[in-house]
Amino acid sequence: RVKSEGGGTYRFYESFMGADVRERRLIEHDLRLAVARSEIEVAYQPQAETGTGRITGFEALLRWRHPERGYVSPSTFIPIAEESGIIMNLGEWVLREACREAASWSQPLSVAVNVSAMQIHAAGFPATLQAALRDTGLSAGRLEIEITETALIRDPARALTTLHAIKELGVRIAMDDFGTGYSSLSNLRAFPFDRIKIDRSFIKSIDKDEQTAAIVRAVLSLGRGLKLLVTAEGVETDAELAFLQAEACHEVQGFLVARPAPIWTFAAVTHGHAASQKATAA
Ligand code: C2E
Ligand code: MG
Ligand code: MG
Ligand code: MG
């Protein structure tokens, strides 16, 4: 009896996994066609100076509007794109799209693009960046790429060479989701980062939880010591912003400033007098 129950449980588990795999294959199939079918768009989220609210740039975030499934979250389709290799094409598409968009602004704001491990480790990634800049006319100093520490661990020596080549171009590099995954302080020293983005899981409770506050203060102090810019991700409340202002965090990003949205909603910033745009505008 015990044995048959065990077998039943196993079969149930197996078919459950089977459904999950089929589901992923369906999404993968549709994702391969999504760009050509114009289902993929780029949303932009402003990044603002903590002290003044001045918007310094935007992060490009992929959005997929599936004809039957509706909105599919990047946390669902990015991992599938990464495992299937689709991220190579998708990543280059969003890079070019973001550079083309930023080059069209009348204000010299920066644009940040997320880059996956497979892209970083591919031969010729710096050349891909260079071609995107050349073809769109965007100056290198206005482009920033965001990578997670996890993206570097596959082959740290190779990643280091690539990041130095990217720096040579004049493109800035941000460490995304800092504090999650394989955070190691030696990565901050070994790799030529310009910026640390503190993961939003730490920002959520900075004004309530003393331990989280202590960690964020320590990261800010680390940033100052290493001469790195620090951005707080996922700032949602005035209390969180007040904490970050008091602790002299350089930049903030989050729903309090603005949610990611089509770029035209920020036309006053991208085409107006950026210096007078305050974070409170959105
Ligand atoms: P990420 O790069 O850390 O981007 C920040 C995520 O936090 C975005 O989620 C953004 O919408 C969300 N966010 C921003 N402010 C707030 C806030 O105040 N509260 C909350 N709760 N969330 C906030 P999104 O757009 O769903 O993207 C999720 C992740 O998918 C990104 O995390 C990034 O890792 C990945 N991703 C998105 N676009 C791309 C892309 O073009 N290429 C690659 N490789 N990954 C991408
Ligand atoms: Mg990011
Ligand atoms: Mg992040
Ligand atoms: Mg993330």
Tab-separated table of C-alpha atoms and ligand atoms in Angstrom:
chain	number	residue	atom	x	y	z
A	1	ARG	CA	0.000	0.000	0.000
A	2	VAL	CA	2.712	2.397	0.987
A	3	LYS	CA	4.546	1.456	-2.185
A	4	SER	CA	1.560	2.157	-4.475
A	5	GLU	CA	0.892	5.474	-2.748
A	6	GLY	CA	4.492	6.396	-3.298
A	7	GLY	CA	4.195	5.447	-6.953
A	8	GLY	CA	0.993	7.470	-7.336
A	9	THR	CA	2.622	10.494	-5.785
A	10	TYR	CA	5.568	10.074	-8.081
A	11	ARG	CA	3.370	9.809	-11.193
A	12	PHE	CA	1.406	12.866	-10.110
A	13	TYR	CA	4.615	14.795	-9.607
A	14	GLU	CA	5.932	13.625	-12.978
A	15	SER	CA	2.814	14.691	-14.889
A	16	PHE	CA	2.802	18.004	-13.008
A	17	MET	CA	6.371	18.592	-14.119
A	18	GLY	CA	5.409	17.503	-17.638
A	19	ALA	CA	2.712	20.154	-17.796
A	20	ASP	CA	5.176	22.742	-16.577
A	21	VAL	CA	7.687	21.796	-19.256
A	22	ARG	CA	4.984	21.873	-21.974
A	23	GLU	CA	3.879	25.283	-20.738
A	24	ARG	CA	7.425	26.573	-20.977
A	25	ARG	CA	7.776	25.153	-24.493
A	26	LEU	CA	4.605	26.946	-25.566
A	27	ILE	CA	5.846	30.227	-24.130
A	28	GLU	CA	9.249	29.657	-25.739
A	29	HIS	CA	7.616	29.025	-29.124
A	30	ASP	CA	5.538	32.204	-28.901
A	31	LEU	CA	8.467	34.226	-27.564
A	32	ARG	CA	10.529	33.364	-30.646
A	33	LEU	CA	7.880	35.075	-32.778
A	34	ALA	CA	6.960	37.869	-30.390
A	35	VAL	CA	9.336	40.579	-31.625
A	36	ALA	CA	8.405	40.025	-35.274
A	37	ARG	CA	4.729	40.139	-34.273
A	38	SER	CA	5.266	43.469	-32.486
A	39	GLU	CA	4.106	42.025	-29.162
A	40	ILE	CA	7.227	43.204	-27.354
A	41	GLU	CA	7.661	46.759	-26.169
A	42	VAL	CA	10.027	48.662	-23.948
A	43	ALA	CA	8.781	50.413	-20.824
A	44	TYR	CA	10.958	53.093	-19.247
A	45	GLN	CA	11.334	53.841	-15.551
A	46	PRO	CA	12.970	57.084	-14.429
A	47	GLN	CA	16.026	57.177	-12.205
A	48	ALA	CA	16.195	60.320	-10.071
A	49	GLU	CA	18.693	62.133	-7.874
A	50	THR	CA	17.648	61.489	-4.291
A	51	GLY	CA	18.319	65.005	-3.073
A	52	THR	CA	16.793	67.072	-5.869
A	53	GLY	CA	14.355	64.709	-7.612
A	54	ARG	CA	16.023	65.579	-10.902
A	55	ILE	CA	15.630	62.738	-13.397
A	56	THR	CA	19.026	61.587	-14.660
A	57	GLY	CA	17.930	58.755	-16.924
A	58	PHE	CA	15.667	55.797	-17.520
A	59	GLU	CA	15.904	52.014	-17.196
A	60	ALA	CA	14.582	50.085	-20.195
A	61	LEU	CA	12.344	47.162	-19.173
A	62	LEU	CA	10.893	44.616	-21.594
A	63	ARG	CA	7.124	44.218	-21.808
A	64	TRP	CA	5.349	41.354	-23.609
A	65	ARG	CA	1.683	41.639	-24.520
A	66	HIS	CA	0.701	38.097	-25.578
A	67	PRO	CA	-2.409	37.918	-27.820
A	68	GLU	CA	-4.103	35.226	-25.661
A	69	ARG	CA	-2.263	35.234	-22.349
A	70	GLY	CA	-2.296	39.002	-22.008
A	71	TYR	CA	0.592	40.616	-20.176
A	72	VAL	CA	3.407	38.156	-19.448
A	73	SER	CA	5.819	39.287	-16.717
A	74	PRO	CA	9.563	39.509	-17.425
A	75	SER	CA	10.090	37.276	-14.386
A	76	THR	CA	8.264	34.561	-16.378
A	77	PHE	CA	9.667	35.078	-19.865
A	78	ILE	CA	13.225	36.310	-19.184
A	79	PRO	CA	14.285	32.992	-17.561
A	80	ILE	CA	12.746	31.110	-20.524
A	81	ALA	CA	14.528	33.440	-22.939
A	82	GLU	CA	17.780	32.795	-21.062
A	83	GLU	CA	17.457	28.996	-21.007
A	84	SER	CA	16.443	28.800	-24.681
A	85	GLY	CA	19.014	31.266	-25.981
A	86	ILE	CA	16.268	33.617	-27.244
A	87	ILE	CA	17.781	36.237	-24.926
A	88	MET	CA	20.564	36.770	-27.472
A	89	ASN	CA	18.193	38.221	-30.069
A	90	LEU	CA	15.838	39.761	-27.535
A	91	GLY	CA	18.735	41.364	-25.669
A	92	GLU	CA	20.161	42.898	-28.797
A	93	TRP	CA	16.716	44.103	-29.829
A	94	VAL	CA	16.086	45.912	-26.520
A	95	LEU	CA	19.617	47.339	-26.549
A	96	ARG	CA	19.163	48.841	-30.003
A	97	GLU	CA	15.644	49.989	-29.243
A	98	ALA	CA	16.755	51.758	-26.035
A	99	CYS	CA	19.776	53.392	-27.715
A	100	ARG	CA	17.643	54.534	-30.648
A	101	GLU	CA	15.050	55.942	-28.244
A	102	ALA	CA	17.600	57.771	-26.067
A	103	ALA	CA	19.342	59.216	-29.123
A	104	SER	CA	16.040	60.873	-30.088
A	105	TRP	CA	15.698	62.818	-26.816
A	106	SER	CA	16.548	66.499	-26.743
A	107	GLN	CA	17.932	66.059	-23.220
A	108	PRO	CA	21.202	64.164	-22.719
A	109	LEU	CA	19.732	61.720	-20.193
A	110	SER	CA	21.145	58.251	-19.704
A	111	VAL	CA	19.518	54.952	-20.562
A	112	ALA	CA	20.128	51.710	-18.643
A	113	VAL	CA	19.715	48.318	-20.294
A	114	ASN	CA	19.629	44.955	-18.502
A	115	VAL	CA	22.082	42.402	-19.857
A	116	SER	CA	21.932	38.639	-19.158
A	117	ALA	CA	24.787	36.247	-18.402
A	118	MET	CA	24.668	34.621	-21.849
A	119	GLN	CA	25.067	38.018	-23.529
A	120	ILE	CA	27.999	39.007	-21.315
A	121	HIS	CA	29.760	35.720	-21.963
A	122	ALA	CA	29.181	35.725	-25.733
A	123	ALA	CA	32.224	36.553	-27.811
A	124	GLY	CA	31.942	40.031	-29.261
A	125	PHE	CA	29.511	41.534	-26.756
A	126	PRO	CA	31.536	44.780	-26.552
A	127	ALA	CA	31.405	44.912	-30.363
A	128	THR	CA	27.624	44.485	-30.198
A	129	LEU	CA	27.430	47.466	-27.847
A	130	GLN	CA	29.729	49.490	-30.065
A	131	ALA	CA	27.640	48.711	-33.166
A	132	ALA	CA	24.415	49.698	-31.369
A	133	LEU	CA	25.972	53.023	-30.335
A	134	ARG	CA	27.375	53.668	-33.807
A	135	ASP	CA	24.152	52.771	-35.638
A	136	THR	CA	21.924	54.858	-33.351
A	137	GLY	CA	24.324	57.757	-32.810
A	138	LEU	CA	23.993	57.557	-29.013
A	139	SER	CA	27.138	58.667	-27.209
A	140	ALA	CA	28.660	55.893	-25.089
A	141	GLY	CA	28.571	58.039	-21.945
A	142	ARG	CA	24.782	57.974	-21.995
A	143	LEU	CA	24.520	54.177	-21.963
A	144	GLU	CA	24.658	52.077	-18.823
A	145	ILE	CA	24.331	48.317	-18.684
A	146	GLU	CA	22.917	46.515	-15.651
A	147	ILE	CA	24.206	43.079	-14.753
A	148	THR	CA	23.715	40.866	-11.731
A	149	GLU	CA	26.584	39.251	-9.872
A	150	THR	CA	25.161	35.869	-10.807
A	151	ALA	CA	25.843	36.741	-14.451
A	152	LEU	CA	29.574	36.922	-13.714
A	153	ILE	CA	30.163	33.660	-11.869
A	154	ARG	CA	30.006	31.347	-14.889
A	155	ASP	CA	33.431	32.478	-16.067
A	156	PRO	CA	34.707	35.382	-13.945
A	157	ALA	CA	37.993	35.750	-15.849
A	158	ARG	CA	36.192	36.072	-19.159
A	159	ALA	CA	33.588	38.408	-17.641
A	160	LEU	CA	36.366	40.626	-16.297
A	161	THR	CA	37.961	40.995	-19.738
A	162	THR	CA	34.563	41.803	-21.236
A	163	LEU	CA	33.695	44.400	-18.587
A	164	HIS	CA	37.034	46.141	-19.111
A	165	ALA	CA	36.379	46.253	-22.861
A	166	ILE	CA	32.948	47.764	-22.146
A	167	LYS	CA	34.530	50.410	-19.900
A	168	GLU	CA	36.990	51.186	-22.710
A	169	LEU	CA	34.012	52.132	-24.879
A	170	GLY	CA	32.906	54.631	-22.224
A	171	VAL	CA	29.760	52.684	-21.292
A	172	ARG	CA	28.943	52.553	-17.560
A	173	ILE	CA	28.277	49.338	-15.677
A	174	ALA	CA	25.848	48.865	-12.799
A	175	MET	CA	25.620	45.874	-10.484
A	176	ASP	CA	21.895	45.078	-10.360
A	177	ASP	CA	19.977	43.511	-7.458
A	178	PHE	CA	22.855	44.005	-5.038
A	179	GLY	CA	22.426	42.027	-1.852
A	180	THR	CA	20.666	39.049	-3.431
A	181	GLY	CA	22.232	35.930	-4.883
A	182	TYR	CA	25.942	35.447	-4.595
A	183	SER	CA	26.825	38.840	-3.171
A	184	SER	CA	30.479	38.996	-2.508
A	185	LEU	CA	32.393	42.113	-1.610
A	186	SER	CA	35.349	40.877	-3.642
A	187	ASN	CA	33.195	41.238	-6.790
A	188	LEU	CA	32.918	44.963	-6.109
A	189	ARG	CA	36.674	45.228	-6.010
A	190	ALA	CA	37.464	42.842	-8.870
A	191	PHE	CA	35.009	44.146	-11.470
A	192	PRO	CA	34.937	47.716	-12.838
A	193	PHE	CA	31.464	48.720	-11.660
A	194	ASP	CA	30.322	52.339	-11.683
A	195	ARG	CA	27.192	51.793	-9.678
A	196	ILE	CA	25.527	49.528	-7.138
A	197	LYS	CA	21.764	49.081	-7.320
A	198	ILE	CA	20.482	47.979	-3.920
A	199	ASP	CA	17.818	45.337	-4.432
A	200	ARG	CA	14.312	46.425	-3.610
A	201	SER	CA	13.922	43.686	-0.978
A	202	PHE	CA	16.218	45.800	1.221
A	203	ILE	CA	14.424	49.070	0.514
A	204	LYS	CA	10.992	47.699	1.445
A	205	SER	CA	11.574	47.838	5.174
A	206	ILE	CA	14.385	50.367	5.636
A	207	ASP	CA	12.222	52.738	7.623
A	208	LYS	CA	10.801	49.947	9.823
A	209	ASP	CA	13.437	47.310	10.346
A	210	GLU	CA	16.627	48.387	12.102
A	211	GLN	CA	18.681	45.470	10.721
A	212	THR	CA	17.730	46.246	7.128
A	213	ALA	CA	18.498	49.916	7.756
A	214	ALA	CA	21.938	48.937	9.058
A	215	ILE	CA	22.646	46.897	5.911
A	216	VAL	CA	21.585	49.729	3.605
A	217	ARG	CA	23.739	52.205	5.568
A	218	ALA	CA	26.681	49.821	5.221
A	219	VAL	CA	26.183	49.503	1.440
A	220	LEU	CA	26.024	53.299	1.127
A	221	SER	CA	29.229	53.626	3.097
A	222	LEU	CA	30.817	50.949	0.908
A	223	GLY	CA	29.737	52.868	-2.198
A	224	ARG	CA	31.321	56.063	-0.870
A	225	GLY	CA	34.541	54.252	0.009
A	226	LEU	CA	34.800	52.582	-3.379
A	227	LYS	CA	33.633	55.738	-5.199
A	228	LEU	CA	30.635	53.982	-6.692
A	229	LEU	CA	27.241	55.545	-7.291
A	230	VAL	CA	24.468	53.911	-5.301
A	231	THR	CA	20.891	53.626	-6.523
A	232	ALA	CA	18.054	52.350	-4.345
A	233	GLU	CA	15.586	50.187	-6.290
A	234	GLY	CA	11.883	49.860	-5.541
A	235	VAL	CA	11.360	53.063	-3.542
A	236	GLU	CA	7.628	53.223	-2.921
A	237	THR	CA	7.017	55.480	0.088
A	238	ASP	CA	7.920	58.942	1.334
A	239	ALA	CA	9.374	57.369	4.480
A	240	GLU	CA	11.772	55.243	2.407
A	241	LEU	CA	12.785	58.291	0.383
A	242	ALA	CA	13.347	60.339	3.563
A	243	PHE	CA	15.646	57.621	4.918
A	244	LEU	CA	17.625	57.510	1.659
A	245	GLN	CA	17.899	61.312	1.576
A	246	ALA	CA	19.159	61.373	5.158
A	247	GLU	CA	21.726	58.684	4.316
A	248	ALA	CA	22.850	60.486	1.123
A	249	CYS	CA	21.977	57.699	-1.318
A	250	HIS	CA	22.744	59.132	-4.775
A	251	GLU	CA	19.760	57.983	-6.795
A	252	VAL	CA	16.365	56.391	-6.389
A	253	GLN	CA	14.155	54.377	-8.663
A	254	GLY	CA	10.692	53.096	-7.850
A	255	PHE	CA	6.963	53.581	-7.992
A	256	LEU	CA	7.255	56.714	-5.810
A	257	VAL	CA	9.080	58.459	-8.673
A	258	ALA	CA	7.175	56.695	-11.458
A	259	ARG	CA	6.153	53.219	-12.594
A	260	PRO	CA	7.714	51.873	-15.773
A	261	ALA	CA	5.643	53.251	-18.665
A	262	PRO	CA	5.773	53.972	-22.400
A	263	ILE	CA	8.384	56.646	-23.048
A	264	TRP	CA	5.908	59.156	-24.460
A	265	THR	CA	4.434	59.589	-20.964
A	266	PHE	CA	7.772	61.146	-19.972
A	267	ALA	CA	8.026	63.513	-22.957
A	268	ALA	CA	8.206	66.557	-20.646
A	269	VAL	CA	11.414	65.085	-19.212
A	270	THR	CA	13.019	63.674	-22.357
A	271	HIS	CA	12.184	66.716	-24.461
A	272	GLY	CA	11.755	69.468	-21.888
A	273	HIS	CA	14.118	71.179	-19.533
A	274	ALA	CA	15.292	68.107	-17.659
A	275	ALA	CA	16.996	70.139	-14.953
A	276	SER	CA	13.660	71.515	-13.789
A	277	GLN	CA	11.866	68.160	-13.777
A	278	LYS	CA	11.192	66.924	-10.281
A	279	ALA	CA	10.608	63.325	-9.254
A	280	THR	CA	7.258	64.428	-7.820
A	281	ALA	CA	6.070	65.237	-11.351
A	282	ALA	CA	5.062	61.607	-11.882
B	1	C2E	P1	15.398	44.662	-12.560
B	1	C2E	O1	16.367	44.960	-13.629
B	1	C2E	O2	15.905	44.622	-11.159
B	1	C2E	O3	14.238	45.742	-12.721
B	1	C2E	C1	13.513	46.294	-11.669
B	1	C2E	C2	12.173	45.637	-11.510
B	1	C2E	O4	11.500	46.201	-10.378
B	1	C2E	C3	11.237	45.884	-12.697
B	1	C2E	O5	10.390	44.732	-12.798
B	1	C2E	C4	10.417	47.080	-12.212
B	1	C2E	O6	9.153	47.182	-12.867
B	1	C2E	C5	10.265	46.742	-10.769
B	1	C2E	N1	10.031	47.925	-9.938
B	1	C2E	C6	10.518	49.169	-10.110
B	1	C2E	N2	10.135	49.985	-9.108
B	1	C2E	C7	9.390	49.238	-8.277
B	1	C2E	C8	8.704	49.517	-7.028
B	1	C2E	O7	8.716	50.634	-6.511
B	1	C2E	N3	8.039	48.477	-6.461
B	1	C2E	C9	8.010	47.237	-7.009
B	1	C2E	N4	7.319	46.288	-6.369
B	1	C2E	N5	8.646	46.937	-8.167
B	1	C2E	C10	9.318	47.928	-8.781
B	1	C2E	P2	10.074	44.082	-14.211
B	1	C2E	O8	9.935	45.142	-15.242
B	1	C2E	O9	8.955	43.118	-13.984
B	1	C2E	O10	11.402	43.284	-14.546
B	1	C2E	C11	11.817	42.219	-13.726
B	1	C2E	C12	13.206	41.802	-14.087
B	1	C2E	O11	13.233	41.253	-15.413
B	1	C2E	C13	14.234	42.935	-14.110
B	1	C2E	O12	14.668	43.231	-12.811
B	1	C2E	C14	15.308	42.317	-14.965
B	1	C2E	O13	16.101	41.447	-14.192
B	1	C2E	C15	14.498	41.491	-15.964
B	1	C2E	N6	14.387	42.246	-17.215
B	1	C2E	C16	13.488	43.168	-17.615
B	1	C2E	N7	13.784	43.644	-18.837
B	1	C2E	C17	14.920	43.004	-19.234
B	1	C2E	C18	15.757	43.051	-20.404
B	1	C2E	O14	15.560	43.844	-21.343
B	1	C2E	N8	16.830	42.204	-20.438
B	1	C2E	C19	17.115	41.352	-19.404
B	1	C2E	N9	18.185	40.556	-19.507
B	1	C2E	N10	16.373	41.295	-18.282
B	1	C2E	C20	15.289	42.106	-18.209
B	2	MG	MG	17.776	46.337	-13.846
B	3	MG	MG	17.198	45.166	-9.892
B	4	MG	MG	16.061	41.871	-11.047
